[in-house]
PDB file of C-alpha atoms and ligand atoms in Angstrom:
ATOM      1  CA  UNK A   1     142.632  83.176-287.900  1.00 40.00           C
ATOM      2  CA  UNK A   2     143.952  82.285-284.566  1.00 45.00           C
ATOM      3  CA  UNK A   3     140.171  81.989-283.528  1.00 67.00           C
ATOM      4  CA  UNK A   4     140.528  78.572-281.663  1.00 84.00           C
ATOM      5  CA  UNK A   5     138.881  77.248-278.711  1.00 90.00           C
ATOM      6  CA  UNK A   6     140.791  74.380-276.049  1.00 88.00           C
ATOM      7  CA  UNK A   7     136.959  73.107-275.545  1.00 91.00           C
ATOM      8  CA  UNK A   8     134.647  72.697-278.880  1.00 94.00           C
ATOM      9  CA  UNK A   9     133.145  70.095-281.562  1.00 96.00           C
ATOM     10  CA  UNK A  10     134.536  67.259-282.281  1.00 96.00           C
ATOM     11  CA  UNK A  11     133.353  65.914-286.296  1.00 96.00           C
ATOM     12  CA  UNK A  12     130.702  63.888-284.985  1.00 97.00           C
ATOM     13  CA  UNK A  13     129.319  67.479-283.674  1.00 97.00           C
ATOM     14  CA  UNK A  14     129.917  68.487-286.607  1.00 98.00           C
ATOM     15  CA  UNK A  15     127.799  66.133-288.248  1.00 98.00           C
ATOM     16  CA  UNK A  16     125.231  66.419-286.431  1.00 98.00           C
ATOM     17  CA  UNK A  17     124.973  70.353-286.955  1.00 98.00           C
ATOM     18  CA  UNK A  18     124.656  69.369-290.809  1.00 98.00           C
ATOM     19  CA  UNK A  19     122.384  67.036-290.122  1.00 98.00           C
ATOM     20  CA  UNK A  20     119.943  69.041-288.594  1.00 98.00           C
ATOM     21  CA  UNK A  21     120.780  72.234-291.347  1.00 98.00           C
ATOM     22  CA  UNK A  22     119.947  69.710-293.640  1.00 98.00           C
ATOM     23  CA  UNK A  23     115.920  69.016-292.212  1.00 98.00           C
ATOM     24  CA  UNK A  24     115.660  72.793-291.509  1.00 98.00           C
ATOM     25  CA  UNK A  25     116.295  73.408-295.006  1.00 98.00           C
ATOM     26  CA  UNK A  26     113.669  70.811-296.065  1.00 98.00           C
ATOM     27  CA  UNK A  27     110.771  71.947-293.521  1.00 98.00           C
ATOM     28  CA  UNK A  28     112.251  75.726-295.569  1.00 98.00           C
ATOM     29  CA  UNK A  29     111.502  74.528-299.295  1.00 98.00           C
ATOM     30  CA  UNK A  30     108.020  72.206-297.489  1.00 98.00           C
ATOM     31  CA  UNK A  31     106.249  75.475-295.971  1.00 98.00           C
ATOM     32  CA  UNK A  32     107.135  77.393-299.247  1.00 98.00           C
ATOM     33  CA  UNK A  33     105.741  74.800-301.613  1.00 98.00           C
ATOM     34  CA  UNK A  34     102.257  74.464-299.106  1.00 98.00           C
ATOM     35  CA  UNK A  35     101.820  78.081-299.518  1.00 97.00           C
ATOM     36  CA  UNK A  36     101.677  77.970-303.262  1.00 97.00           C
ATOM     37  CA  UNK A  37      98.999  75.502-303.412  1.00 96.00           C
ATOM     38  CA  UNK A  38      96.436  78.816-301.469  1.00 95.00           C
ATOM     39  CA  UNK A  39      95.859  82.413-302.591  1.00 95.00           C
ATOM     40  CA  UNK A  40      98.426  85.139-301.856  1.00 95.00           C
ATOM     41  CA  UNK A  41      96.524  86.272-299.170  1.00 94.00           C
ATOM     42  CA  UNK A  42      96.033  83.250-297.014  1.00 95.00           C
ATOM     43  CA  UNK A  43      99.927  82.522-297.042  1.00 97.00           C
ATOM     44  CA  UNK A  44     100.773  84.812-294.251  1.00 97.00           C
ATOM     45  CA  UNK A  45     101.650  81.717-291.582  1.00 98.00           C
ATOM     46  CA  UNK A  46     103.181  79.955-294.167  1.00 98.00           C
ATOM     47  CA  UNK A  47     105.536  82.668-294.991  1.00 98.00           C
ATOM     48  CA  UNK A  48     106.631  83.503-291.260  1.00 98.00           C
ATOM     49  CA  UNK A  49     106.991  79.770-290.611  1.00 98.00           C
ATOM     50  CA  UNK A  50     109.264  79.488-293.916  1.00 98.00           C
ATOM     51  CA  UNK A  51     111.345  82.663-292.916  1.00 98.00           C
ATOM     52  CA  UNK A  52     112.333  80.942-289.224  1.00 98.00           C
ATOM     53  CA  UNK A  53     113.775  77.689-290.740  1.00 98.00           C
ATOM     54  CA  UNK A  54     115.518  79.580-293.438  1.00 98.00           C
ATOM     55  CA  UNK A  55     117.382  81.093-290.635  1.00 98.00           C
ATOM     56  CA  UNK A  56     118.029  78.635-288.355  1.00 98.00           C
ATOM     57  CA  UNK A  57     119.191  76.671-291.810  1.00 98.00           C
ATOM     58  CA  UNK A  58     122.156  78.853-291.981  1.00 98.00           C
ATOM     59  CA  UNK A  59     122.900  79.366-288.608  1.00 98.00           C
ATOM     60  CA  UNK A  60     122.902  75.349-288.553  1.00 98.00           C
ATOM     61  CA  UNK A  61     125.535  75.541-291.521  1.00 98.00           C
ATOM     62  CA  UNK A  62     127.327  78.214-289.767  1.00 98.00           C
ATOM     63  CA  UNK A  63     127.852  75.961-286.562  1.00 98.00           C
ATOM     64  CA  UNK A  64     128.443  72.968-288.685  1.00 98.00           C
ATOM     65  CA  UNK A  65     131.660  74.476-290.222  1.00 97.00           C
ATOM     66  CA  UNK A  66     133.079  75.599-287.349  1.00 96.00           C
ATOM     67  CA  UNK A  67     132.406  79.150-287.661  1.00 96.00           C
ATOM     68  CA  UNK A  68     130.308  81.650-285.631  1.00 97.00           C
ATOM     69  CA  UNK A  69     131.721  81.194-282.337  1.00 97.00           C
ATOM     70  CA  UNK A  70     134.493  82.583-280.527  1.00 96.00           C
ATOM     71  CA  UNK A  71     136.398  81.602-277.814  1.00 95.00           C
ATOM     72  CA  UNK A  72     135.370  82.462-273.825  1.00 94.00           C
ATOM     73  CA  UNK A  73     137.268  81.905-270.882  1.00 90.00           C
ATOM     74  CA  UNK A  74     135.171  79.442-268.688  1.00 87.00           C
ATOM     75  CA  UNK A  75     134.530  79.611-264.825  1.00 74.00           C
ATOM     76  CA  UNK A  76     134.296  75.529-264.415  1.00 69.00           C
ATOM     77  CA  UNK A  77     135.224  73.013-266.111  1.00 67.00           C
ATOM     78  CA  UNK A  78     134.896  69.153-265.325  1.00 65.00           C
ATOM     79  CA  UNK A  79     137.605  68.421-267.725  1.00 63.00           C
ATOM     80  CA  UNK A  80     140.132  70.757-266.710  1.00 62.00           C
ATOM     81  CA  UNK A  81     140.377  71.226-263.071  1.00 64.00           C
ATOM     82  CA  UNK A  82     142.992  74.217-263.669  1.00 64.00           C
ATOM     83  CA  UNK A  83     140.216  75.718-265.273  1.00 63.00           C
ATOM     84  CA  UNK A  84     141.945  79.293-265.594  1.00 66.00           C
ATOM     85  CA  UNK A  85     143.490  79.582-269.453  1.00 71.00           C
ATOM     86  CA  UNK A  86     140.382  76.956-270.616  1.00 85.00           C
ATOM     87  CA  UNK A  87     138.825  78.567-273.514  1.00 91.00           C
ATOM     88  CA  UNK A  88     135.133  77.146-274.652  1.00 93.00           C
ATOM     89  CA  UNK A  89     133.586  77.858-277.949  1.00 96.00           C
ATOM     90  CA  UNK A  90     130.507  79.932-277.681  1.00 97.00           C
ATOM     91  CA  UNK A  91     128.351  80.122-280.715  1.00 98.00           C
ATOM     92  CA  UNK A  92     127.423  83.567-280.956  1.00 98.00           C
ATOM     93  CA  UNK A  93     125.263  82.976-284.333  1.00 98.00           C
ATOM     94  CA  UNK A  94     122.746  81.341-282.212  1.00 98.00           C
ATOM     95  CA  UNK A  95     121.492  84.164-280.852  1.00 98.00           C
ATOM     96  CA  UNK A  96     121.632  85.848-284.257  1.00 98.00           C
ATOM     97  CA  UNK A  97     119.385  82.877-284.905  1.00 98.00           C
ATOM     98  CA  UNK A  98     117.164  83.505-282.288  1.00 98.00           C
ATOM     99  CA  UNK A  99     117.087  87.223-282.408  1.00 98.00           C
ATOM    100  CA  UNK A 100     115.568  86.641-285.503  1.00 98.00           C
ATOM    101  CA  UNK A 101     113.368  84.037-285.478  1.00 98.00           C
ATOM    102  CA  UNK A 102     111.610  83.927-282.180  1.00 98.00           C
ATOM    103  CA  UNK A 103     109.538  87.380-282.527  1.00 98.00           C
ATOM    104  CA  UNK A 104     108.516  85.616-285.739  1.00 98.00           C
ATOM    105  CA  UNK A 105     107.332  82.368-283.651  1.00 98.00           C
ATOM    106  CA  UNK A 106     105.728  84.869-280.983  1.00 98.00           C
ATOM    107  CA  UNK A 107     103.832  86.357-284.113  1.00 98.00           C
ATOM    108  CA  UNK A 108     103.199  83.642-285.252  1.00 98.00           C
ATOM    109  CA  UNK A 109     101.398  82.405-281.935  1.00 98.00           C
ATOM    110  CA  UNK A 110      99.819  85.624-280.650  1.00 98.00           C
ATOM    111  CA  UNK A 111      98.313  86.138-284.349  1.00 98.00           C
ATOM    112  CA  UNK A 112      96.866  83.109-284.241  1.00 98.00           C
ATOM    113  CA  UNK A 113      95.213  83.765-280.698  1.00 98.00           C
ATOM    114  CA  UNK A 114      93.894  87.378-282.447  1.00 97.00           C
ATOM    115  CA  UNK A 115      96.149  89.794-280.090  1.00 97.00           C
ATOM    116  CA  UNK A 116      96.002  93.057-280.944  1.00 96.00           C
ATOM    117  CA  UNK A 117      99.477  94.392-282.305  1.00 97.00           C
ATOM    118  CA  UNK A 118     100.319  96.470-279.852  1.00 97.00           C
ATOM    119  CA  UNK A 119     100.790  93.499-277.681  1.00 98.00           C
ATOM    120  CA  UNK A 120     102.151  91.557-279.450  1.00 98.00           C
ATOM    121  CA  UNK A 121     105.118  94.206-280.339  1.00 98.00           C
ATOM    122  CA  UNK A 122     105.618  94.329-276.503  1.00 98.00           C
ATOM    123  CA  UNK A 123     106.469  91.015-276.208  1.00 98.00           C
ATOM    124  CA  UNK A 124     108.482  90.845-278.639  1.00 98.00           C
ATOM    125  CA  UNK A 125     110.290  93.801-277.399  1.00 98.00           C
ATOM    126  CA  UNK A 126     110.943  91.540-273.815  1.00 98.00           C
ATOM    127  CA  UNK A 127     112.308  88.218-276.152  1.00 98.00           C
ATOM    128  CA  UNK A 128     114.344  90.700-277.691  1.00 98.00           C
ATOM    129  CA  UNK A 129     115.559  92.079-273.819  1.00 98.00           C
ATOM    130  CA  UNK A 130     115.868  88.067-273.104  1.00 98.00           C
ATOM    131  CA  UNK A 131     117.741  86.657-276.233  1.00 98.00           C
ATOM    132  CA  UNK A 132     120.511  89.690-276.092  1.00 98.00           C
ATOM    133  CA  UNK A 133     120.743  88.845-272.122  1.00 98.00           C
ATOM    134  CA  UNK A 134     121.474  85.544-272.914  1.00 98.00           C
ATOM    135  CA  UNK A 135     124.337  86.380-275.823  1.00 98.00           C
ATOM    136  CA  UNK A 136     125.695  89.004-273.357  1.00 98.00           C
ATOM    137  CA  UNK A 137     125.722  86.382-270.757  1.00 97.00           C
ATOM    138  CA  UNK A 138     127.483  84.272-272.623  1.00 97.00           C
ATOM    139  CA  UNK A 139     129.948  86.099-273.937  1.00 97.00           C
ATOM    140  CA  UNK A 140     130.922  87.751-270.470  1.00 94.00           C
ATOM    141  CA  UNK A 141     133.845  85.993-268.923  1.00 89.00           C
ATOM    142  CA  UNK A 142     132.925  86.176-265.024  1.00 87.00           C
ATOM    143  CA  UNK A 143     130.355  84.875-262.972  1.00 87.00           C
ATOM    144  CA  UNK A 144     128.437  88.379-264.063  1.00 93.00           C
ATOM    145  CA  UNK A 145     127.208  85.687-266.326  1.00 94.00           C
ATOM    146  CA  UNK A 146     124.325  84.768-264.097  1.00 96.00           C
ATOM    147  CA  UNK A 147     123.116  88.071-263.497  1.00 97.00           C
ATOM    148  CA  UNK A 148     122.315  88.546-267.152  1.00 98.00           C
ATOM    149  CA  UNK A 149     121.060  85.602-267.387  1.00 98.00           C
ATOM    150  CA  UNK A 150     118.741  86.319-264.454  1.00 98.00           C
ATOM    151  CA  UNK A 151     117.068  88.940-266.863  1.00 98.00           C
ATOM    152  CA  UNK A 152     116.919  86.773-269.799  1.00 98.00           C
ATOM    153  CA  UNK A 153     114.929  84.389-267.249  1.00 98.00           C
ATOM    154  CA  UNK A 154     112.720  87.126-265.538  1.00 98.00           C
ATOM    155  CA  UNK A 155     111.485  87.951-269.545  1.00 98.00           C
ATOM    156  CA  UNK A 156     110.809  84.429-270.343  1.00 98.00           C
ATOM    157  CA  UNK A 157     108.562  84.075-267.409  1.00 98.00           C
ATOM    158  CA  UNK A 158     106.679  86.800-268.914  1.00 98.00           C
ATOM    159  CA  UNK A 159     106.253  85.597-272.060  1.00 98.00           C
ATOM    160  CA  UNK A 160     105.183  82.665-270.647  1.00 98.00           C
ATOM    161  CA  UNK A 161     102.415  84.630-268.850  1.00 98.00           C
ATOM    162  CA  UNK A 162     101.448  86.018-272.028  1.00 97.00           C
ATOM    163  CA  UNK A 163     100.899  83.420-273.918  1.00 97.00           C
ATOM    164  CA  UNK A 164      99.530  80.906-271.285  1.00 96.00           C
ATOM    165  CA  UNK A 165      97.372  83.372-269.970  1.00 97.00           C
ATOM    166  CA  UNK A 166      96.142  86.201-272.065  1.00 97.00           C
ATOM    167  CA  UNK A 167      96.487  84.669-275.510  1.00 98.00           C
ATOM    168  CA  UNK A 168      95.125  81.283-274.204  1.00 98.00           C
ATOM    169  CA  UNK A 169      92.293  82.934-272.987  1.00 97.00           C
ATOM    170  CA  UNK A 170      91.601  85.373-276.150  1.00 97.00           C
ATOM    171  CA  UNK A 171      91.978  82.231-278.383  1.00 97.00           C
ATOM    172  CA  UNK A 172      89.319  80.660-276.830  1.00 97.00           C
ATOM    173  CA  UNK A 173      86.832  83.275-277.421  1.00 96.00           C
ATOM    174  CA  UNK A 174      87.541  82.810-281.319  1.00 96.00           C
ATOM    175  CA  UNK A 175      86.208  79.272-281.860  1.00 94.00           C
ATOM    176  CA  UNK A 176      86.943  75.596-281.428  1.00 96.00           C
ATOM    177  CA  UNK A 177      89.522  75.543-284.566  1.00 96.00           C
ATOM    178  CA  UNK A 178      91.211  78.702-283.126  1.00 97.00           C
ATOM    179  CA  UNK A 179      91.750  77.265-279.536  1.00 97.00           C
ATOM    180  CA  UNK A 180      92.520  73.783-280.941  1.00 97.00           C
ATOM    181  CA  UNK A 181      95.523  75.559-283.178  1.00 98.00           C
ATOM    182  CA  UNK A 182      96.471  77.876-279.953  1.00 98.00           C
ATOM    183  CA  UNK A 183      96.611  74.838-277.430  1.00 98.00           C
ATOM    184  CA  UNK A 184      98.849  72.703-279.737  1.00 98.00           C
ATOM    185  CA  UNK A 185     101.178  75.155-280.891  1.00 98.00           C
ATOM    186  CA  UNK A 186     101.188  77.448-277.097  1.00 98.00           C
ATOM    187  CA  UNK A 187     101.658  74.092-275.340  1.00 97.00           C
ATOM    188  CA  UNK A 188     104.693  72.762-277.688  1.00 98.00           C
ATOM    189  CA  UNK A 189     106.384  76.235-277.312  1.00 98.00           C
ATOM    190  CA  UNK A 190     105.585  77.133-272.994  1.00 97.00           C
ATOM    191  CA  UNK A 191     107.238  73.373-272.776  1.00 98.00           C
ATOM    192  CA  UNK A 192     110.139  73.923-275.057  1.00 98.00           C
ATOM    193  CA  UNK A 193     111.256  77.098-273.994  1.00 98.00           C
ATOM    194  CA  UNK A 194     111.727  76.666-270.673  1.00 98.00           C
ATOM    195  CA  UNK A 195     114.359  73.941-271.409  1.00 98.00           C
ATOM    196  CA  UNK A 196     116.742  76.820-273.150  1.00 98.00           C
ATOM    197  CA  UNK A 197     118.163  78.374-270.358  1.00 98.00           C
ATOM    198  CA  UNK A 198     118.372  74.976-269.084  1.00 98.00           C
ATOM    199  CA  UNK A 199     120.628  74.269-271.931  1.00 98.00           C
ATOM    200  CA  UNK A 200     122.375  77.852-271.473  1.00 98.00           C
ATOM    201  CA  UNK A 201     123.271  77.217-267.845  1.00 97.00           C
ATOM    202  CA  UNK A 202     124.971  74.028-268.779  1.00 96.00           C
ATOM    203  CA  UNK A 203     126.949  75.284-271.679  1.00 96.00           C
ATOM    204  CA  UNK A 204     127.731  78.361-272.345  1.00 95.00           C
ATOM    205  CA  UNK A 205     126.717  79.329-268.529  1.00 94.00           C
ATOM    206  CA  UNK A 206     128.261  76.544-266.286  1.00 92.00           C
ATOM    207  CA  UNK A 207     130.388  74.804-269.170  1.00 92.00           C
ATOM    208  CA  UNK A 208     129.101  71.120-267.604  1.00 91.00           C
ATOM    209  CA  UNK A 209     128.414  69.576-271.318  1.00 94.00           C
ATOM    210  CA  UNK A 210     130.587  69.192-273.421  1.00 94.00           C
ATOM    211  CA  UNK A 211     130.367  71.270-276.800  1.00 97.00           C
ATOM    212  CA  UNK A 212     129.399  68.350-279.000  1.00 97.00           C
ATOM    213  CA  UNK A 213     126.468  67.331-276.314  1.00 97.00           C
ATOM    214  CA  UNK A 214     125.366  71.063-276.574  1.00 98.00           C
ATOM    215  CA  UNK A 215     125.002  70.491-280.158  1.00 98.00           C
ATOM    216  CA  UNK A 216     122.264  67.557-279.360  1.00 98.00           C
ATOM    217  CA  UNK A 217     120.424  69.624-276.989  1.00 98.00           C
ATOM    218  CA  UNK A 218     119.950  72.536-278.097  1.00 98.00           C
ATOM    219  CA  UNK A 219     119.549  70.922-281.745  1.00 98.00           C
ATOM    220  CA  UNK A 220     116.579  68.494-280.711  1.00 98.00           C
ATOM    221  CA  UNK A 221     115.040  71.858-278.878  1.00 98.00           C
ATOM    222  CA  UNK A 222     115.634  73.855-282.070  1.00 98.00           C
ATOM    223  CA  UNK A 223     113.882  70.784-284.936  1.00 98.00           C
ATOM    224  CA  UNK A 224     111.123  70.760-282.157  1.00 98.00           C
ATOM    225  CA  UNK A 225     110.449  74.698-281.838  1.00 98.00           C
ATOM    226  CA  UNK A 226     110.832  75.299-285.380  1.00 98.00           C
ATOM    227  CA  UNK A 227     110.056  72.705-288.472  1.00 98.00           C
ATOM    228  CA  UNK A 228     107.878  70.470-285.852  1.00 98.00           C
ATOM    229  CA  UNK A 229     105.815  73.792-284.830  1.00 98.00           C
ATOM    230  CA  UNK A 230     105.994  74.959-287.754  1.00 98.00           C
ATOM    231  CA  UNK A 231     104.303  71.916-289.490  1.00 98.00           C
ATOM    232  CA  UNK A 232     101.379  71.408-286.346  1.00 98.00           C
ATOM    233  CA  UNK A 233     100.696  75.433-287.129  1.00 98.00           C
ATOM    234  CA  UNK A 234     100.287  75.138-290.935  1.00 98.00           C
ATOM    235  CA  UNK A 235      98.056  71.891-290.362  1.00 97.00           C
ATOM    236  CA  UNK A 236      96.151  73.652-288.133  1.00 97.00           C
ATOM    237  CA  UNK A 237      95.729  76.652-290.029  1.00 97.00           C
ATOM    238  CA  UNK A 238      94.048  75.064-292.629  1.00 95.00           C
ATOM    239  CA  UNK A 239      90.764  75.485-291.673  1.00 93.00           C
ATOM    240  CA  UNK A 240      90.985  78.721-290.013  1.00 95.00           C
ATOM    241  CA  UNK A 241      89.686  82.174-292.353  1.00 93.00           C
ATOM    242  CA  UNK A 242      92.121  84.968-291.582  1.00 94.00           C
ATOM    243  CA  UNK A 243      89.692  87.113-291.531  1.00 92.00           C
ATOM    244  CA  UNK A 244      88.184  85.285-288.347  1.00 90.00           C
ATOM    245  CA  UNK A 245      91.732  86.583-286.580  1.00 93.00           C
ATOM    246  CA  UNK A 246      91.486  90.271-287.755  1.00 90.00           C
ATOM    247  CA  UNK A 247      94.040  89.754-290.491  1.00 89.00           C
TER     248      UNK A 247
HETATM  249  C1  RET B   1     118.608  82.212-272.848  1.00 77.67           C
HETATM  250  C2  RET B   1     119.602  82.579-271.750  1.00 77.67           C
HETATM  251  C3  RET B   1     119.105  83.630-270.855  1.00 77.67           C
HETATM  252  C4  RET B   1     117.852  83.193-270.160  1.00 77.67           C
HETATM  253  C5  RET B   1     116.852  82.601-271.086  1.00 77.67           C
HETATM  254  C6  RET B   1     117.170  82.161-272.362  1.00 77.67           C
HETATM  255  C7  RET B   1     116.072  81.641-273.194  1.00 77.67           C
HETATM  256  C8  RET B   1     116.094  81.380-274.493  1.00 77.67           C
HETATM  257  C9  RET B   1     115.006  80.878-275.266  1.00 77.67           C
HETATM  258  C10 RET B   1     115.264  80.617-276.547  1.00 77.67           C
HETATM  259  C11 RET B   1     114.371  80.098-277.492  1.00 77.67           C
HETATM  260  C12 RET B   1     114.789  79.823-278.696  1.00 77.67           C
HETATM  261  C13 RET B   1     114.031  79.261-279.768  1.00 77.67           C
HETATM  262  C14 RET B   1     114.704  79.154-280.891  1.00 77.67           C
HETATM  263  C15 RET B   1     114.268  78.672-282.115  1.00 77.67           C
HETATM  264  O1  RET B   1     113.422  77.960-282.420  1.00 77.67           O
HETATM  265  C16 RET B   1     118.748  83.248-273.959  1.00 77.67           C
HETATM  266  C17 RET B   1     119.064  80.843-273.352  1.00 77.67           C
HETATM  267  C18 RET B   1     115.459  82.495-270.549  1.00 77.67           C
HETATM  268  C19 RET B   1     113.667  80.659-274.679  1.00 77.67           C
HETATM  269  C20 RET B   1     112.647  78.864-279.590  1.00 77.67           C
END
């Protein structure tokens, strides 16, 4: 379809992408099969935890045959010092990805710390602003680039006030299993995100990794943020009522 890029995977990429589909769809079929062993009504985190791998499952597949990205001129490149007419592949379905599944790990974590929803829809609203920063960003083909992504950073350092500020502190006003669940999972998650745009600015931003080391990054950030989380906030959910978190 004409739809190639002079900078992308290589099989090994490739691989790799599969690879990680592969535990995303096992963590998938995991949280679905610990849900069935509780009553309908205590299977909410289960559920939301199941939907996010699900997604990133197929995204995975998506990037691991080559498709969901298109091709973006790139401002640098350390491979190509004629860098004008070097095209990288940008995977767009990332941020499909992530559109989808990080207001369900917010949810997730601001249910769990008994927000009211109100706030927690606001939030969610500024991942939303950040995540479709970032895809603009990426997808623009000047150095414009950085001034979206100068948004998408602004929002995450609000989420990050949220939830190590006003969740952490309402969590710990609902009990030691609470807080214990909130401090695991809100510690994994400040930590991990702030490595994203990290990734960002080296690949689709700055184009200093190569597409295939881009797949390892962002990969080990994804099986951390999603099944790993995922399995520390079912474990820790099991002694907590719902009812103790308004739900
Ligand atoms: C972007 C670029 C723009 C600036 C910022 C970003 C942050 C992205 C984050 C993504 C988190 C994704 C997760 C996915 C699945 O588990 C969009 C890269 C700040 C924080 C947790």
């Amino acid at each position: 379809n004409g739809a190639t890029a002079d900078i992308s995977i290589t099989p090994r990429g490739s691989d790799w992408y599969f690879a990680v589909c592969a535990v995303m769809t096992v963590a998938a079929f995991s949280f679905i099969g610990l849900s069935l062993r509780r009553p309908r009504r205590d299977r909410l985190f289960h559920y939301i935890t199941a939907a996010v791998v699900f997604v990133a499952a197929i995204a995975y597949f998506s990037m691991g045959s080559n498709l969901g990205f298109t091709p973006i001129a790139a401002e640098y490149s350390r491979s190509n010092p004629k860098v004008r007419g070097t095209f990288r592949e940008i995977f767009y379905v990332r941020y499909i990805d992530w559109f989808i599944t990080t207001p369900l790990l917010l949810t997730d974590l601001m249910l769990t710390a008994g927000m009211p929803w109100p706030t927690i829809f606001f939030v969610i609203m500024v991942d939303e602003i950040m995540i479709i920063t970032g895809l603009v960003g990426a997808l623009v083909q000047s150095v414009y680039k950085w001034g979206y992504f100068a948004f998408g950073c602004f929002a995450l350092i609000y989420i990050t006030y949220h939830l190590v500020w006003e969740s952490r502190r309402n969590a710990a006003r609902l009990g030691t299993d609470v807080n214990r669940a909130f401090l695991t999972c809100g510690s994994l998650t400040a930590f991990l995100w702030i490595l994203y745009p990290i990734a960002w600015g080296l690949c689709e931003g700055g184009n200093v990794i190569s597409p295939d080391s881009e797949a390892v990054f962002y990969g080990i950030l994804d099986l951390l943020a999603k099944p790993v989380f995922g399995a520390l906030l079912i474990w820790n959910h099991r002694n907590i009522d719902l009812a103790r978190l308004g739900l």
